[in-house]
Amino acid sequence: MPRPRKKRREVNRVPRSDALMPEYDRGAVPDGLVTRRQLREMGLSPGGNDGSVAILRCKWCSYRLQWSCSHPTRGFLLRVDLAMPKRVPTVAQERALDQAMAARQTCGECGRRFCICLSKRLGCCLGCFDGTPVDPSSCMTAPAPASHRLAA
């Protein structure tokens, strides 16, 4: 029996002259406008940018100059001069995150902390569940007392 065909997603076509924001093709973006990924590589966050300033057209729409790009693959451009440096977590925040990860990575029966998160369904490591030997390189630390299980 043949598979049913997928329905094609309708694209709302808007003439480029009626677009709400300016649109730029890839490689033709003016200086000072970047995507979120480029901001992250620069160590910045959108910060003061209330929203996107322009649209980076997708590859498909670069061949259709008369239409505005409304595809999910389009990118939104932000201003670099309004971006702010990334926030650095405090020691207390890092400790809280490490404790949360320790709870997910520590076996409740043998007390070993692993490099990966353990299965919630099993409730323990494979060594305690069915006797499978545990690779020593997968453990972060030796069994620690319950009062201190931080990796750092």
XYZ file of N, CA and C in Angstrom:
456
model
N 0.844 -1.173 0.000
C 0.000 0.000 0.000
C 0.891 1.239 0.000
N 0.692 2.181 -0.904
C 1.553 3.362 -0.957
C 1.311 4.269 0.243
N 2.389 4.948 0.607
C 2.282 5.890 1.723
C 1.483 7.106 1.301
N 0.730 7.674 2.220
C 0.028 8.912 1.872
C 1.026 10.054 1.722
N 0.770 10.932 0.798
C 1.672 12.059 0.580
C 1.519 13.083 1.692
N 2.641 13.708 2.007
C 2.595 14.769 3.002
C 1.961 16.005 2.380
N 1.212 16.702 3.203
C 0.617 17.931 2.716
C 1.698 18.997 2.638
N 1.688 19.744 1.583
C 2.665 20.826 1.425
C 2.239 21.994 2.299
N 3.218 22.548 2.962
C 2.945 23.701 3.810
C 2.752 24.921 2.926
N 1.686 25.654 3.185
C 1.440 26.842 2.391
C 2.347 27.967 2.866
N 2.913 28.670 1.921
C 3.776 29.797 2.215
C 2.991 31.065 1.947
N 2.891 31.916 2.965
C 2.200 33.176 2.779
C 3.107 34.103 2.000
N 2.734 34.387 0.798
C 3.570 35.229 -0.049
C 3.208 36.689 0.164
N 4.191 37.449 0.522
C 4.032 38.884 0.710
C 5.010 39.557 -0.239
N 4.575 40.522 -1.022
C 5.530 41.220 -1.872
C 6.621 41.871 -1.024
N 7.826 41.850 -1.540
C 8.962 42.349 -0.784
C 8.810 43.830 -0.451
N 8.102 44.582 -1.261
C 7.907 46.008 -0.995
C 7.001 46.238 0.208
N 6.138 45.256 0.549
C 5.227 45.391 1.683
C 5.775 44.753 2.959
N 7.002 44.273 2.947
C 7.582 43.604 4.113
C 7.757 44.601 5.255
N 7.608 44.105 6.486
C 7.696 44.969 7.653
C 9.130 45.339 8.015
N 10.071 44.456 7.737
C 11.478 44.700 8.063
C 12.310 44.586 6.802
N 13.444 45.263 6.774
C 14.321 45.100 5.610
C 14.874 43.682 5.552
N 15.113 43.201 4.351
C 15.624 41.845 4.160
C 16.936 41.899 3.398
N 17.855 41.025 3.806
C 19.167 40.965 3.167
C 19.453 39.527 2.777
N 20.081 39.364 1.612
C 20.527 38.046 1.196
C 21.831 37.713 1.912
N 22.152 36.435 1.950
C 23.395 36.019 2.594
C 24.577 36.583 1.831
N 25.526 37.147 2.567
C 26.687 37.763 1.955
C 26.499 39.229 1.638
N 25.290 39.758 1.817
C 25.032 41.163 1.521
C 24.546 41.919 2.756
N 24.844 41.399 3.939
C 24.399 42.023 5.181
C 25.337 43.179 5.515
N 24.791 44.347 5.862
C 25.659 45.474 6.207
C 26.386 45.240 7.525
N 27.471 45.985 7.722
C 28.234 45.879 8.974
C 27.359 46.321 10.138
N 27.545 45.654 11.268
C 26.797 46.006 12.465
C 25.564 45.162 12.692
N 25.202 44.291 11.752
C 24.072 43.388 11.924
C 24.584 41.949 11.904
N 24.203 41.176 12.919
C 24.637 39.781 13.017
C 23.480 38.933 13.530
N 23.615 37.614 13.385
C 22.621 36.683 13.901
C 22.932 36.368 15.365
N 22.001 35.677 16.031
C 22.222 35.292 17.434
C 23.445 34.387 17.584
N 23.638 33.491 16.649
C 24.774 32.585 16.714
C 26.091 33.346 16.608
N 26.129 34.354 15.734
C 27.341 35.160 15.621
C 27.576 35.977 16.877
N 26.498 36.470 17.502
C 26.652 37.182 18.780
C 27.241 36.262 19.837
N 26.750 35.027 19.884
C 27.242 34.074 20.879
C 28.714 33.779 20.668
N 29.163 33.674 19.399
C 30.574 33.428 19.116
C 31.446 34.604 19.539
N 30.873 35.807 19.541
C 31.609 36.997 19.972
C 31.600 37.163 21.486
N 30.881 36.300 22.192
C 30.796 36.408 23.641
C 29.790 37.453 24.086
N 28.805 37.745 23.252
C 27.802 38.759 23.566
C 26.424 38.126 23.636
N 25.501 38.831 24.293
C 24.107 38.419 24.329
C 23.273 39.541 23.732
N 22.047 39.242 23.265
C 21.248 40.290 22.631
C 21.000 41.485 23.540
N 20.959 41.281 24.845
C 20.873 42.376 25.803
C 19.862 43.449 25.481
N 20.315 44.590 24.971
C 19.456 45.729 24.727
C 18.623 45.633 23.475
N 18.815 44.609 22.665
C 18.016 44.463 21.450
C 16.610 44.021 21.835
N 15.647 44.870 21.579
C 14.265 44.524 21.905
C 13.696 43.516 20.918
N 14.262 43.465 19.765
C 13.796 42.521 18.758
C 14.738 42.545 17.576
N 14.366 41.817 16.572
C 15.221 41.785 15.398
C 15.038 43.070 14.600
N 16.095 43.455 13.900
C 16.113 44.686 13.126
C 15.855 44.395 11.656
N 16.331 43.243 11.184
C 16.189 42.879 9.781
C 16.102 41.362 9.667
N 15.833 40.903 8.470
C 15.700 39.471 8.203
C 16.803 39.035 7.250
N 17.416 37.907 7.565
C 18.391 37.276 6.683
C 17.629 36.247 5.861
N 17.517 36.485 4.575
C 16.704 35.634 3.714
C 17.293 34.234 3.602
N 16.421 33.248 3.459
C 16.874 31.874 3.307
C 17.410 31.668 1.889
N 18.053 30.545 1.689
C 18.672 30.251 0.391
C 17.627 30.164 -0.711
N 16.478 29.598 -0.416
C 15.438 29.423 -1.413
C 14.897 30.765 -1.883
N 14.719 31.696 -0.963
C 14.139 32.994 -1.319
C 15.139 33.918 -2.004
N 16.407 33.590 -1.980
C 17.373 34.464 -2.642
C 17.185 34.450 -4.157
N 16.512 33.458 -4.682
C 16.242 33.384 -6.108
C 14.922 34.061 -6.480
N 14.121 34.403 -5.499
C 12.823 35.038 -5.744
C 12.841 36.419 -5.116
N 13.357 37.355 -5.847
C 13.605 38.683 -5.306
C 12.330 39.464 -5.044
N 11.248 39.132 -5.701
C 10.031 39.915 -5.559
C 9.233 39.557 -4.310
N 9.526 38.383 -3.704
C 8.756 37.926 -2.545
C 9.530 38.099 -1.257
N 8.818 38.379 -0.194
C 9.410 38.469 1.140
C 9.603 37.058 1.688
N 10.649 36.844 2.436
C 10.948 35.511 2.977
C 10.117 35.266 4.231
N 9.357 34.180 4.246
C 8.555 33.831 5.425
C 8.797 32.387 5.841
N 9.922 31.817 5.443
C 10.244 30.428 5.773
C 10.834 30.324 7.180
N 10.724 29.159 7.798
C 11.306 28.991 9.130
C 12.828 29.015 9.119
N 13.459 28.869 7.961
C 14.923 28.858 7.920
C 15.522 30.255 7.812
N 14.689 31.271 7.774
C 15.231 32.625 7.704
C 15.862 32.977 9.040
N 16.779 33.900 8.999
C 17.447 34.328 10.220
C 17.064 35.753 10.554
N 17.142 36.081 11.815
C 16.842 37.435 12.251
C 18.150 38.107 12.628
N 18.317 39.321 12.188
C 19.555 40.061 12.410
C 19.382 41.044 13.555
N 20.404 41.123 14.391
C 20.409 42.005 15.558
C 21.552 42.996 15.447
N 21.434 44.109 16.146
C 22.481 45.128 16.105
C 23.574 44.795 17.119
N 24.823 44.888 16.684
C 25.962 44.567 17.546
C 26.164 45.661 18.591
N 25.901 46.918 18.239
C 26.168 48.007 19.177
C 25.235 47.990 20.378
N 24.081 47.314 20.292
C 23.165 47.203 21.425
C 23.394 45.935 22.244
N 24.262 45.053 21.767
C 24.521 43.794 22.476
C 25.337 44.059 23.736
N 25.184 43.153 24.702
C 25.884 43.275 25.983
C 26.728 42.034 26.212
N 27.763 42.122 27.066
C 28.552 40.920 27.364
C 27.694 39.865 28.057
N 28.057 38.604 27.821
C 27.333 37.514 28.477
C 27.501 37.606 29.991
N 26.471 37.208 30.704
C 26.557 37.199 32.154
C 27.387 35.994 32.608
N 28.178 36.197 33.629
C 28.999 35.127 34.192
C 28.270 34.595 35.423
N 28.063 33.275 35.513
C 27.356 32.745 36.681
C 28.171 32.927 37.956
N 27.466 33.121 39.052
C 28.131 33.264 40.342
C 28.563 31.890 40.843
N 29.353 31.894 41.898
C 29.817 30.631 42.477
C 28.634 29.833 43.019
N 27.673 30.521 43.609
C 26.501 29.834 44.150
C 25.688 29.174 43.039
N 25.560 29.850 41.884
C 24.831 29.261 40.768
C 25.559 28.036 40.227
N 26.883 28.131 40.112
C 27.652 26.978 39.637
C 27.551 25.815 40.609
N 27.573 26.108 41.900
C 27.446 25.048 42.901
C 26.075 24.389 42.812
N 25.017 25.186 42.611
C 23.668 24.623 42.501
C 23.550 23.735 41.267
N 24.129 24.157 40.155
C 24.100 23.330 38.947
C 24.891 22.045 39.128
N 26.032 22.134 39.817
C 26.838 20.940 40.049
C 26.111 19.967 40.976
N 25.406 20.476 41.959
C 24.653 19.601 42.849
C 23.507 18.920 42.101
N 22.861 19.660 41.195
C 21.776 19.060 40.415
C 22.322 17.960 39.508
N 23.468 18.210 38.862
C 24.062 17.183 38.011
C 24.552 15.992 38.841
N 25.063 16.270 40.031
C 25.513 15.172 40.895
C 24.354 14.268 41.271
N 23.184 14.841 41.493
C 22.014 14.033 41.824
C 21.608 13.148 40.654
N 21.792 13.617 39.417
C 21.423 12.828 38.242
C 22.483 11.801 37.875
N 23.743 12.026 38.282
C 24.841 11.164 37.863
C 25.289 10.183 38.942
N 24.781 10.296 40.148
C 25.228 9.458 41.256
C 24.262 8.296 41.465
N 24.814 7.107 41.581
C 24.011 5.913 41.835
C 23.531 5.952 43.288
N 22.254 5.678 43.479
C 21.688 5.711 44.824
C 22.099 4.529 45.682
N 22.549 3.427 45.058
C 22.883 2.238 45.833
C 24.366 2.156 46.165
N 25.229 2.371 45.160
C 26.663 2.228 45.429
C 27.354 3.573 45.684
N 26.719 4.690 45.333
C 27.271 6.008 45.625
C 28.330 6.492 44.650
N 28.545 5.766 43.536
C 29.533 6.218 42.545
C 28.907 7.267 41.643
N 29.720 8.286 41.263
C 29.262 9.316 40.335
C 29.852 9.027 38.966
N 28.987 9.006 37.955
C 29.382 8.680 36.600
C 29.482 9.948 35.753
N 30.083 9.808 34.570
C 30.223 10.932 33.642
C 28.940 11.193 32.879
N 28.001 10.277 32.921
C 26.736 10.431 32.218
C 25.598 10.417 33.230
N 24.437 10.886 32.819
C 23.262 10.838 33.685
C 22.718 9.413 33.683
N 22.326 8.960 34.850
C 21.813 7.602 34.987
C 20.332 7.545 34.650
N 19.872 6.362 34.290
C 18.483 6.171 33.902
C 17.563 6.333 35.103
N 16.504 7.122 34.926
C 15.511 7.264 35.994
C 14.706 5.982 36.147
N 14.514 5.280 35.038
C 13.699 4.076 35.070
C 14.365 2.989 35.918
N 15.702 2.853 35.777
C 16.398 1.834 36.561
C 16.574 2.270 38.010
N 16.875 3.549 38.216
C 17.062 4.048 39.576
C 18.458 3.826 40.119
N 19.342 3.190 39.340
C 20.708 2.946 39.787
C 21.576 2.676 38.565
N 22.859 2.430 38.790
C 23.750 2.135 37.670
C 23.533 0.687 37.213
N 24.088 0.328 36.046
C 23.919 -1.036 35.530
C 24.610 -2.063 36.413
N 25.708 -1.655 37.051
C 26.410 -2.579 37.940
C 25.542 -3.017 39.103
N 24.788 -2.078 39.652
C 23.894 -2.418 40.766
C 22.601 -3.069 40.283
N 22.174 -2.748 39.073
C 20.898 -3.260 38.581
C 20.990 -4.729 38.190
N 21.973 -5.071 37.315
C 22.042 -6.456 36.865
C 23.433 -7.066 36.953
N 24.365 -6.385 37.601
C 25.691 -6.949 37.789
C 26.641 -6.759 36.633
N 26.273 -5.935 35.642
C 27.170 -5.659 34.527
C 28.396 -4.936 35.046
N 29.605 -5.383 34.702
C 30.785 -4.695 35.219
C 30.858 -3.254 34.710
N 31.233 -2.361 35.612
C 31.302 -0.933 35.307
C 32.714 -0.592 34.866
N 32.822 0.129 33.756
C 34.119 0.585 33.270
C 34.647 1.659 34.224
N 35.847 1.505 34.775
C 36.361 2.499 35.726
C 36.526 3.883 35.119
N 36.708 3.981 33.797
C 36.878 5.299 33.189
C 35.557 6.059 33.092
N 34.425 5.379 33.298
C 33.141 6.067 33.239
C 32.768 6.710 34.570
N 33.506 6.390 35.632
C 33.249 6.988 36.940
C 34.076 8.256 37.087
N 33.460 9.278 37.678
C 34.166 10.533 37.889
C 35.025 10.463 39.148
N 34.434 9.966 40.190
C 35.123 9.918 41.479
C 34.840 8.587 42.150
N 35.591 8.332 43.174
C 35.302 7.159 44.007
C 34.062 7.462 44.826
N 33.442 6.452 45.407
C 32.263 6.726 46.240
C 32.596 7.763 47.300
N 31.782 8.815 47.343
C 32.028 9.904 48.258
C 30.998 9.856 49.384
N 31.346 10.447 50.516
C 30.346 10.514 51.591
C 29.151 11.359 51.144
N 28.031 11.131 51.747
C 26.800 11.798 51.327
C 26.883 13.319 51.507
N 27.745 13.810 52.385
C 27.795 15.247 52.634
C 28.502 16.000 51.508
N 29.424 15.341 50.781
C 30.165 16.059 49.735
C 30.265 15.197 48.497
N 29.579 15.602 47.404
C 29.651 14.867 46.145
C 29.928 15.788 44.983
N 30.538 16.943 45.218
C 30.860 17.866 44.138
C 32.015 17.324 43.317
N 31.954 17.539 42.016
C 33.026 17.054 41.138
C 34.259 17.947 41.232
N 34.066 19.207 41.559
C 35.198 20.145 41.590
C 35.898 20.164 42.911
